[in-house]
Each structure stands twice: as structure tokens, then as C-alpha cells.
mmCIF file of C-alpha atoms in Angstrom:
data_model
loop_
_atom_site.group_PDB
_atom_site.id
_atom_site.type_symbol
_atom_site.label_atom_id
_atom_site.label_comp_id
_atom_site.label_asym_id
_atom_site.label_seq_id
_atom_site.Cartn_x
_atom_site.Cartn_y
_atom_site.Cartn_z
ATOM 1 C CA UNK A 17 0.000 0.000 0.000
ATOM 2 C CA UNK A 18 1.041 3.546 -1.282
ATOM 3 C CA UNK A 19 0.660 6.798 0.912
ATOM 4 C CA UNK A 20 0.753 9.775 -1.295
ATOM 5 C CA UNK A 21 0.495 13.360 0.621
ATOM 6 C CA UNK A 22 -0.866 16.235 -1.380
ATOM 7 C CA UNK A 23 -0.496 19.895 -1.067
ATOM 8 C CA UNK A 24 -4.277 20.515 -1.085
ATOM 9 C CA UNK A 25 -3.164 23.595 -2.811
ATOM 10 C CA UNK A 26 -4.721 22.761 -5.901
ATOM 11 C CA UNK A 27 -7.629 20.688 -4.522
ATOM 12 C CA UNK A 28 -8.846 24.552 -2.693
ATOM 13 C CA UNK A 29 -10.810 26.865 -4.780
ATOM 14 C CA UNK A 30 -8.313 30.184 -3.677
ATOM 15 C CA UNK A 31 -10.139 33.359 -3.967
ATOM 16 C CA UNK A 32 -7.581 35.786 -3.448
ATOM 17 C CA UNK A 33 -6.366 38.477 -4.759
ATOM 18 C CA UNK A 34 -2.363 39.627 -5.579
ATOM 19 C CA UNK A 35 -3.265 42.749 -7.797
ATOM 20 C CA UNK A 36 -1.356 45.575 -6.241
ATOM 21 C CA UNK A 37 0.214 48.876 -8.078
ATOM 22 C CA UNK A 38 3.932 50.370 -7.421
ATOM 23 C CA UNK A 39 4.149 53.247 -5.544
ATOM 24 C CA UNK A 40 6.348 54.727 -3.135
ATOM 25 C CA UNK A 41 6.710 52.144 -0.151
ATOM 26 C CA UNK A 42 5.351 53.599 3.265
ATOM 27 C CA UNK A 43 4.402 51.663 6.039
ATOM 28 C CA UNK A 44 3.225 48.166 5.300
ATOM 29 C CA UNK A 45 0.971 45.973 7.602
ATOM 30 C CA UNK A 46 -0.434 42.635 7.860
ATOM 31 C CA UNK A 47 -3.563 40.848 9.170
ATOM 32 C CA UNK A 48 -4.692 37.884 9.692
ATOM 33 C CA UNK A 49 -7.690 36.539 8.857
ATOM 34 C CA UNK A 50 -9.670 33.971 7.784
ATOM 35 C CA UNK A 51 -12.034 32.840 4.677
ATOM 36 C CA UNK A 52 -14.933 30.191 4.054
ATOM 37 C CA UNK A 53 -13.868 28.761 0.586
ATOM 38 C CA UNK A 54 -14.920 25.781 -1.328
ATOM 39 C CA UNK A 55 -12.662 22.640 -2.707
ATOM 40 C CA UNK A 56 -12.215 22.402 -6.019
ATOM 41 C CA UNK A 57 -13.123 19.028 -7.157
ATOM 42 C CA UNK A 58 -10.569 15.664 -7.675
ATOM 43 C CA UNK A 59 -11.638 12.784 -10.163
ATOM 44 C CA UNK A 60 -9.422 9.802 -9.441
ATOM 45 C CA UNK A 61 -9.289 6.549 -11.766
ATOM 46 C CA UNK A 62 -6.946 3.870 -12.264
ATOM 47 C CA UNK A 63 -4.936 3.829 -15.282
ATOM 48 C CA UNK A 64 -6.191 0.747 -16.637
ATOM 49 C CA UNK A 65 -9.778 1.331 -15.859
ATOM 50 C CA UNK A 66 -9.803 -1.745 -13.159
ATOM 51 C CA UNK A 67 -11.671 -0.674 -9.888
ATOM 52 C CA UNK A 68 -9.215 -0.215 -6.909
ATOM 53 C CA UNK A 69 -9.672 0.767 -3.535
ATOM 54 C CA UNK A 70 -8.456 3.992 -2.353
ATOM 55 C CA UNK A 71 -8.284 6.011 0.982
ATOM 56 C CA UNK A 72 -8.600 9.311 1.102
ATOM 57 C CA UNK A 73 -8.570 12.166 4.096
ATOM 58 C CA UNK A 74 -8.982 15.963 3.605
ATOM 59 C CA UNK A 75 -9.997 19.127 5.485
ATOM 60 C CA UNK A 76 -13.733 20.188 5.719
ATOM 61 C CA UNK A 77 -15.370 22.320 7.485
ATOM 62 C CA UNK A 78 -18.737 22.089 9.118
ATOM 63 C CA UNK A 79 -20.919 24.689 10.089
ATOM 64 C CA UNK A 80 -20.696 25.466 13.951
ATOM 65 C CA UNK A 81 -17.039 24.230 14.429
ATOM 66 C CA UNK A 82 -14.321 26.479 15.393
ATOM 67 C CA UNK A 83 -12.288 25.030 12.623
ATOM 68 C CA UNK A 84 -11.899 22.531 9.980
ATOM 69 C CA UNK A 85 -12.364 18.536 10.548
ATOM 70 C CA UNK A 86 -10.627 16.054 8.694
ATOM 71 C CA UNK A 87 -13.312 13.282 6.894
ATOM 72 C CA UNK A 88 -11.578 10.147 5.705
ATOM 73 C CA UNK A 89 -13.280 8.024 3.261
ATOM 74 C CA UNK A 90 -12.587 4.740 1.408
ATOM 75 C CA UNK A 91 -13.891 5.271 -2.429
ATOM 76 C CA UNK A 92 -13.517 3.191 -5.329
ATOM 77 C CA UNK A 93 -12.506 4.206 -8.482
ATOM 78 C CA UNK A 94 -13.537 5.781 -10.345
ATOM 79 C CA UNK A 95 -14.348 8.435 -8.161
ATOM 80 C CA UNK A 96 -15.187 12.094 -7.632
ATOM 81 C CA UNK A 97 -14.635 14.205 -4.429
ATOM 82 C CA UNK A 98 -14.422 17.500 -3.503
ATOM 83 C CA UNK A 99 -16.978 20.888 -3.852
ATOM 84 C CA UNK A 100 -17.084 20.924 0.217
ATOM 85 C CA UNK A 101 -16.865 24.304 2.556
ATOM 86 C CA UNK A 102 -12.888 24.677 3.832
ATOM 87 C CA UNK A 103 -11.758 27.575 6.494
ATOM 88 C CA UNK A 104 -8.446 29.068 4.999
ATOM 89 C CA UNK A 105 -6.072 31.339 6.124
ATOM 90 C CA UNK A 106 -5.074 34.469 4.675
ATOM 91 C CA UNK A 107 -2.439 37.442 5.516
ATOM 92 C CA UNK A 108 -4.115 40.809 4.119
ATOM 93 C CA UNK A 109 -1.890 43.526 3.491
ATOM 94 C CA UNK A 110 -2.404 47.110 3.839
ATOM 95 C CA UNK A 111 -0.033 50.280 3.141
ATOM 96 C CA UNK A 112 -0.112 53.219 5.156
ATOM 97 C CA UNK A 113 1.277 56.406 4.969
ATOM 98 C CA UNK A 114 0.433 57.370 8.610
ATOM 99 C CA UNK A 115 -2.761 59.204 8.541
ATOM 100 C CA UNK A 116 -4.148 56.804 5.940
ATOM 101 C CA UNK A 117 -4.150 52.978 4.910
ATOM 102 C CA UNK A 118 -4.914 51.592 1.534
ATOM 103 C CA UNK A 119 -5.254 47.643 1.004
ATOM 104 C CA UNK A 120 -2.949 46.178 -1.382
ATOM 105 C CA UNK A 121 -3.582 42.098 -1.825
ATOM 106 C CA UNK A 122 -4.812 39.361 -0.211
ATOM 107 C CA UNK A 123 -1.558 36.669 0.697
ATOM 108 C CA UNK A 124 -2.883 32.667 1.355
ATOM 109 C CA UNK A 125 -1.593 30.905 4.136
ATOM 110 C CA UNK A 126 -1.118 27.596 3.193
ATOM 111 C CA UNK A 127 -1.674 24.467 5.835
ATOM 112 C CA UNK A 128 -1.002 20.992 5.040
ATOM 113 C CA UNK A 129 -1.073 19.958 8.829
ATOM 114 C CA UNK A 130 -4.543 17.970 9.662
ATOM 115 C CA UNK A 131 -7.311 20.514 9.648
ATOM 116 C CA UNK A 132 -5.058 22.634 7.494
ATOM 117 C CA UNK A 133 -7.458 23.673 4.475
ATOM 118 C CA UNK A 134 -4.827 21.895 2.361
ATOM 119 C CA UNK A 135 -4.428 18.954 3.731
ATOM 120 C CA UNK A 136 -5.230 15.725 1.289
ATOM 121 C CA UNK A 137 -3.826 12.319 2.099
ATOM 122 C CA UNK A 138 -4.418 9.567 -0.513
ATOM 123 C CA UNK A 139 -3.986 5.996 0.577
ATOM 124 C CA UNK A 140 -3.518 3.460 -2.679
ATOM 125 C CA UNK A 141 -4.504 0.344 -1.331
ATOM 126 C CA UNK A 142 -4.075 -1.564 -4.901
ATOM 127 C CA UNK A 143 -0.999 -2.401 -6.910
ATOM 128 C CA UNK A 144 -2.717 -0.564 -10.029
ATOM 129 C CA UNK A 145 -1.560 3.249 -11.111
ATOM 130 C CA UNK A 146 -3.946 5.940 -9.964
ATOM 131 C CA UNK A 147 -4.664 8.996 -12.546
ATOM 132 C CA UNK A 148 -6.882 12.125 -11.570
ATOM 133 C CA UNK A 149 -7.207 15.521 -12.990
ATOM 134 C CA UNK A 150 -8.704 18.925 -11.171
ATOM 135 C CA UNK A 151 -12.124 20.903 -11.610
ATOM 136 C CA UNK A 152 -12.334 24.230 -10.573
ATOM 137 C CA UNK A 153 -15.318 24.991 -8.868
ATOM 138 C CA UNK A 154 -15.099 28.415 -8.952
ATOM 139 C CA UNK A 155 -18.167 30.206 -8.601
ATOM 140 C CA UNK A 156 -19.865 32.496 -11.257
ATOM 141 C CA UNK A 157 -19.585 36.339 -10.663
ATOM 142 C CA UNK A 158 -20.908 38.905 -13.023
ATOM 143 C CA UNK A 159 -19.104 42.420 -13.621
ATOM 144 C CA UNK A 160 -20.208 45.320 -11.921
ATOM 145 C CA UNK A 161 -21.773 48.172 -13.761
ATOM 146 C CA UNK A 162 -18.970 50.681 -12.727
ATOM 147 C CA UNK A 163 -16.322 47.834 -13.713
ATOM 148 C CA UNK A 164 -17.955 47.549 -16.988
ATOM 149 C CA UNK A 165 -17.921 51.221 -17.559
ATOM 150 C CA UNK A 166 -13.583 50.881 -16.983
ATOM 151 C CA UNK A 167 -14.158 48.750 -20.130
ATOM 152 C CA UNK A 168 -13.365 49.124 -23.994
ATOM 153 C CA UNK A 169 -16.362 50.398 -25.945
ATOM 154 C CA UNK A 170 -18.048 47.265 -27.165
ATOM 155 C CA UNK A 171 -20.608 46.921 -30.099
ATOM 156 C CA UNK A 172 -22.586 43.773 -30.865
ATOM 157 C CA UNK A 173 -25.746 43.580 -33.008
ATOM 158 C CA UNK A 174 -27.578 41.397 -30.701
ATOM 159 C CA UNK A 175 -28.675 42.556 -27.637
ATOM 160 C CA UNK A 176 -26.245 42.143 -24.249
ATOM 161 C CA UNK A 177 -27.550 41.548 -20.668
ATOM 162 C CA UNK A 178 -24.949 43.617 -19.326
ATOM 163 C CA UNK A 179 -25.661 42.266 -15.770
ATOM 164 C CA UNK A 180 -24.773 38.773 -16.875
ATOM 165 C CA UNK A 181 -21.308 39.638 -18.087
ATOM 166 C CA UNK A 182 -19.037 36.495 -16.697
ATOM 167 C CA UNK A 183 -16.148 37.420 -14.461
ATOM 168 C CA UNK A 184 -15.411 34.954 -12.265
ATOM 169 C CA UNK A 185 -16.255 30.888 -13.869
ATOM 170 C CA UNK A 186 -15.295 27.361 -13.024
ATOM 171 C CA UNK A 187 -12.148 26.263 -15.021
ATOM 172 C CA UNK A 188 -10.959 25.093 -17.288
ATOM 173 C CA UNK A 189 -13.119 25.236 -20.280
ATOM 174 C CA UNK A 190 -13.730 23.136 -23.161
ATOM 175 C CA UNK A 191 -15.668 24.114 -25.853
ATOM 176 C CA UNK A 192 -17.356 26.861 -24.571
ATOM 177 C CA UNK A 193 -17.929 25.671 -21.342
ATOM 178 C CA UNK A 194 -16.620 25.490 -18.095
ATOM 179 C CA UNK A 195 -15.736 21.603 -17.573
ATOM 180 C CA UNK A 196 -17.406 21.705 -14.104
ATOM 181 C CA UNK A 197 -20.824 22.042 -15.885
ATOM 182 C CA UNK A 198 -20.209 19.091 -17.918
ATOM 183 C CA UNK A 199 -20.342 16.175 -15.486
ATOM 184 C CA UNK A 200 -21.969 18.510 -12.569
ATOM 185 C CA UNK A 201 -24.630 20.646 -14.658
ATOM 186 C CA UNK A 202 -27.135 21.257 -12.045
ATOM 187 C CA UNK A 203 -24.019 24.045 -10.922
ATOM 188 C CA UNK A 204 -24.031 25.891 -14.346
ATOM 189 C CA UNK A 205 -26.254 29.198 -13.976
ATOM 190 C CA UNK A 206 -28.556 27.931 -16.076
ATOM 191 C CA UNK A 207 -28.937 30.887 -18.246
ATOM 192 C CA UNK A 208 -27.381 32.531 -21.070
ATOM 193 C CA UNK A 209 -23.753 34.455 -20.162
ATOM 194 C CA UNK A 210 -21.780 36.968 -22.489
ATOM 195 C CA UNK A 211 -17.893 37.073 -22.259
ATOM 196 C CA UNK A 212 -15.635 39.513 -23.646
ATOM 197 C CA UNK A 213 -14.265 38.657 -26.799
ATOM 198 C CA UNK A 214 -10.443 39.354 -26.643
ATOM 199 C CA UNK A 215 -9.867 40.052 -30.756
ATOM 200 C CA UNK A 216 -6.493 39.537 -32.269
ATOM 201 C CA UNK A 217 -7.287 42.273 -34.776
ATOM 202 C CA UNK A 218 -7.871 46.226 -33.675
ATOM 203 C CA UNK A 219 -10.288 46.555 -36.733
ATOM 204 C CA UNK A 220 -12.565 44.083 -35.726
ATOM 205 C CA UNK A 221 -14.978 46.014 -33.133
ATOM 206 C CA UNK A 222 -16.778 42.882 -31.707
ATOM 207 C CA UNK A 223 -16.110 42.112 -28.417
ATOM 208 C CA UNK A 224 -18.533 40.339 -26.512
ATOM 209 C CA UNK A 225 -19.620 36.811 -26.969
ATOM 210 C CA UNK A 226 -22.723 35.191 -25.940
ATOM 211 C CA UNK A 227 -22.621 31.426 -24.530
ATOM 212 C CA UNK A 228 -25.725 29.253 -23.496
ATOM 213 C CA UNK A 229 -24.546 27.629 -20.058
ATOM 214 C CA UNK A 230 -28.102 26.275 -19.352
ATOM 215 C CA UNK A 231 -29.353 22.146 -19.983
ATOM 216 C CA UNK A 232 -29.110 20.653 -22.411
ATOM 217 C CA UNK A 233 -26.480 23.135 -24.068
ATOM 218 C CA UNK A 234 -23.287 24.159 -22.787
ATOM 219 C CA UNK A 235 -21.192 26.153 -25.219
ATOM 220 C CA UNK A 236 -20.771 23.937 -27.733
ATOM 221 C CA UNK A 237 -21.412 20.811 -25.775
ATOM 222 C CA UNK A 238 -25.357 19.259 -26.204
ATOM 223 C CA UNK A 239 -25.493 16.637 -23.213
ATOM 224 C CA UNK A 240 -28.826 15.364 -22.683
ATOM 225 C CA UNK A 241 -27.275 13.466 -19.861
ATOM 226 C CA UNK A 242 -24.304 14.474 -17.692
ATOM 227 C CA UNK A 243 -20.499 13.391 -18.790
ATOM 228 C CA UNK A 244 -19.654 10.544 -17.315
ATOM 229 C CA UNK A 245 -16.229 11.672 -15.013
ATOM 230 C CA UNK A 246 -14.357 8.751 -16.686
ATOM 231 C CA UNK A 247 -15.353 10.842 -20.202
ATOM 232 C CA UNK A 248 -13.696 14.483 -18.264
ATOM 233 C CA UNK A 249 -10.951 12.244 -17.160
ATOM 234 C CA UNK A 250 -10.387 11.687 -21.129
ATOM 235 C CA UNK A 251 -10.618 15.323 -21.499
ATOM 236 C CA UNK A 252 -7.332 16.003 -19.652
ATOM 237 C CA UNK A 253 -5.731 12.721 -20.881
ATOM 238 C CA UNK A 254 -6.024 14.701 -24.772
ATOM 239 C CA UNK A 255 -4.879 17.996 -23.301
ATOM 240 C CA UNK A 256 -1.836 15.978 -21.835
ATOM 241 C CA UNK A 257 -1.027 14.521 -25.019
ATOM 242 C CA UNK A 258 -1.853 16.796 -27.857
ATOM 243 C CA UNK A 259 -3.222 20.090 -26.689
ATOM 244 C CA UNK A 260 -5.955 22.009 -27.912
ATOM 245 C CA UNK A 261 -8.306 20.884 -25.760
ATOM 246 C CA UNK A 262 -8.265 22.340 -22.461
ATOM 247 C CA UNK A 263 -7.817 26.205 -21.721
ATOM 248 C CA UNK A 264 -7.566 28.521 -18.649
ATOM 249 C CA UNK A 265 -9.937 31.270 -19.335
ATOM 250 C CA UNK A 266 -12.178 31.910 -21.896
ATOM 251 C CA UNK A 267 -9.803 34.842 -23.613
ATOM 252 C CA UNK A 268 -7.185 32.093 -24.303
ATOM 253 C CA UNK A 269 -9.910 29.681 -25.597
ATOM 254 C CA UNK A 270 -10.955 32.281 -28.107
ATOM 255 C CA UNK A 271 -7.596 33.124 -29.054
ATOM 256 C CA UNK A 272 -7.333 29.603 -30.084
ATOM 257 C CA UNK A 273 -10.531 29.724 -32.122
ATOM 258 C CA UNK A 274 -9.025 32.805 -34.093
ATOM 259 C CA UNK A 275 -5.978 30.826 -34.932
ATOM 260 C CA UNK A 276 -3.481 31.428 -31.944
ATOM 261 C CA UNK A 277 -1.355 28.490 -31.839
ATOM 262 C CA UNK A 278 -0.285 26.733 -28.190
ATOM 263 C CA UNK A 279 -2.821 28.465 -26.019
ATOM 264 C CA UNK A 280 -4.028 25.440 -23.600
ATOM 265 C CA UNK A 281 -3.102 24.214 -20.712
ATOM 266 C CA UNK A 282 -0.458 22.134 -22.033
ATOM 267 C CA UNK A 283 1.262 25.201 -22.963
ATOM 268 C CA UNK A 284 0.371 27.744 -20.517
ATOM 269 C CA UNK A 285 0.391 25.688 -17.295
ATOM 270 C CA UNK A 286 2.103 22.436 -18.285
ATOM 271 C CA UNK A 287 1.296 19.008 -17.242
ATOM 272 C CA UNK A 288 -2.590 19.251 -16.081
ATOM 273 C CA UNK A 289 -2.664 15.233 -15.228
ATOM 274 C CA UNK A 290 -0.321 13.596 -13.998
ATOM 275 C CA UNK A 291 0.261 9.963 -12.825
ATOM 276 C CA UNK A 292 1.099 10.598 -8.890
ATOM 277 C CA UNK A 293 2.113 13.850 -9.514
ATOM 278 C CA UNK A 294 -0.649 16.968 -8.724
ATOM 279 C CA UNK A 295 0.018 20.106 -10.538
ATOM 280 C CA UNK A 296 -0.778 23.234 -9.069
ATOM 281 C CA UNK A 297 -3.475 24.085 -10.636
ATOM 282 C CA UNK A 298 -6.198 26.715 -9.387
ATOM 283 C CA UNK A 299 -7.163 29.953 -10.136
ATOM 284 C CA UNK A 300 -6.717 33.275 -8.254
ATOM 285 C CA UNK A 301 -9.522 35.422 -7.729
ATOM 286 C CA UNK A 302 -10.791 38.833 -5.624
ATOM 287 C CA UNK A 303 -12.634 37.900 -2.339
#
């Protein structure tokens, strides 16, 4: 039997922000604080497609508690977990220039100890290979009016629902879609969504895109039943091995459909499945 520890790193939706602008340094100070965040979500198969036993523990946290408790589970492949509450830690830093302060960015504390909110143990109990991939389970946040104001002019000849302009979304996508939706589509908003289209020309004026995120259609994807997570597992097997398939926002996805070569994952981030081997894979975002 195989004990593999994981930096639950990857496996915790991280909703912070680093965005910060360079000024004159004055006084700097920290607090510490804490978030309610959500696990991203872990599909786990065997490499042959045999069923094997596997143990696995992981932070949680449960409404009332003072922190997080760790839930240990025997699951056979394949399997999904993930998508619960998790209480992180997080150092937020503020600049002061002694009659004012000014926050800066958000810093994530991470905690691999037990209770930590990235603590993952995964317990092998066959003699068979183990493969899994991650799902962001980010959730979906629209712009602002004032944000989209800050914006380039846009111009589309169908109408826009400016108040369902995506910012935040589940990654990564395929096809239009975030993969989330695709095996889990009772979490999709269930509506249509409009996207900014980043252009690779400056004479072509159209900018926003509208995608249908609502059953049975999702992007380009028609599922009249959800993916099976064996089929998403597949998914990151072809972005591991050619490319083109998987991509970390929906601005690099279009830049592929407009001919921008090596814009996946494969590219951007590297190796987005590995065999025993977790990439860090998540996605930053404003609390």
C-alpha cells in the first residue's frame, strides 16, 4: 500500500487576490484573517480502468465548528470528491502612509497539517496506477456596472444583458464551457452568459460573446445526460497529449478559435494530469 500526501493547494478553490500597483513604499501591515472557501473538485481513476480501492482524508469544514475537521473516506474508483466548505487562512496587506491605509492584496496561508485547508492524504490500497485531474469549482460572478464602464467600448448587433457579463467561472473550459458544468450541470447558472471577446485584430470592433450555459447546451457541448467523469478524465488525458483541448480562461480559448497556436493548458500551465504527480493548478480570484 502507497501513501501519497498532497499539497491541497490545488484541490482549494483560492479566492484571493495579488493585484497591487507600485508606488512609493510607506508603512506596510499585515492581518490575519480567515475565509470560508470551497474545494475544487478531484476525479481519481486507475490507469487501466480496473476498480481499486483507495483512501482518502482531507480538510472540511462544518458549520458550527471552530475550525476545519478532517473526513476520511474509502472510495472506489472511479471516483469524484471535492466541492465541500474549507476555512483558509489568509495574511491581508495594507499600506499606510500614517494618517491613511490603503489595502494592497490578499496573501494565502497555506496548511497541510490535519485541519489545514490543504491537507489531502491519498492511501492506494491496490498495486494498479492511480490517474486524476482537477475541476475548478469556482463560482460564477458577473461584472459590476462601474467595472464595466472601466471597459473598452463594445458593439454587438444582438442585444447584451450587461448584468450577466461572466467574471469569475469554473475552469478550465472546453468548448465553450466550463468543464465543471459538464459532469456537474445542475451548478451551471442555467442561463445565457456573455464574455468579452479578446480580438487579435484592432479593426474588428466585436467584443462580446454570448454562450448558453443552461441544460441541455453548454457552449458547444449538447449533453442530454451528464459526462460521465471517466469521459472528463479523457478530457485532460487529450490535453496531456496533444493540446488544444483544455484552456484557462475563456480569452485564451478564443484566441485559439481565431488561430493562436499553443494556447491550452499544455502550454500555458504544463502538465494538467499527472500519474502521482498533482500540478498546481487553481485559479486566483478577488474575495
Amino acid at each position: 500500500m502507497k501513501t501519497y500526501f498532497k499539497r491541497l493547494f490545488i484541490f482549494t478553490a483560492i479566492i484571493f487576490s495579488f493585484q497591487f500597483h507600485c508606488e512609493k513604499q510607506d508603512d506596510f501591515q499585515t492581518e490575519k484573517k480567515q475565509a470560508l472557501l470551497q474545494h475544487n473538485y478531484l476525479i481519481v481513476n486507475t490507469t487501466d480502468g480496473t476498480p481499486a480501492e483507495v483512501e482518502v482524508s482531507y480538510s472540511v469544514y462544518i458549520a458550527g465548528n471552530k475550525e476545519n475537521t478532517v473526513i476520511t473516506e474509502r472510495k472506489t474508483t472511479p471516483f469524484v470528491i471535492g466541492g465541500e466548505k474549507v476555512m483558509a487562512k489568509y495574511d491581508s496587506i495594507y499600506e499606510s502612509n500614517g494618517r491613511d491605509r490603503w489595502h494592497l492584496y490578499n496573501e494565502p496561508y497555506y496548511d497541510y497539517q490535519p485541519k489545514g485547508s490543504d491537507y489531502l492524504v491519498i492511501k492506494n490500497t491496490s498495486t494498479t496506477t492511480l490517474e486524476y485531474a482537477v475541476v475548478g469549482a469556482q463560482k460564477v460572478r458577473y461584472y459590476a456596472l462601474p467595472e464595466l464602464n472601466r471597459k473598452p467600448l463594445i458593439s454587438r448587433k444582438e442585444p447584451v444583458n450587461i448584468n450577466k457579463m461572466l467574471k469569475d467561472y469554473p475552469l478550465p473550459i472546453y468548448k465553450g464551457t466550463p468543464v465543471l458544468y459538464l459532469f456537474k450541470p445542475e451548478l451551471a447558472p442555467q442561463t445565457d452568459v456573455f464574455t468579452f471577446w479578446e480580438s487579435l485584430s484592432s479593426d474588428d470592433n466585436t467584443r462580446i460573446n454570448k454562450i448558453t450555459l443552461k441544460t441541455p447546451t453548454f457552449g458547444s457541448v449538447t449533453l442530454n445526460t451528464p459526462m460521465s467523469i471517466t469521459d472528463v478524465l479523457a478530457l485532460y488525458k487529450e490535453e496531456f497529449e496533444n493540446g488544444n483541448t483544455l484552456f484557462d480562461s475563456y480569452s485564451t480559448y478564443y484566441s485559439h478559435l481565431l488561430g493562436e497556436p499553443n494556447r491550452s493548458l499544455k502550454r500555458l500551465i504544463g502538465i494538467c494530469l499527472m500519474v502521482f504527480g498533482m500540478e498546481n493548478y487553481l485559479q486566483d480570484r478577488s474575495l
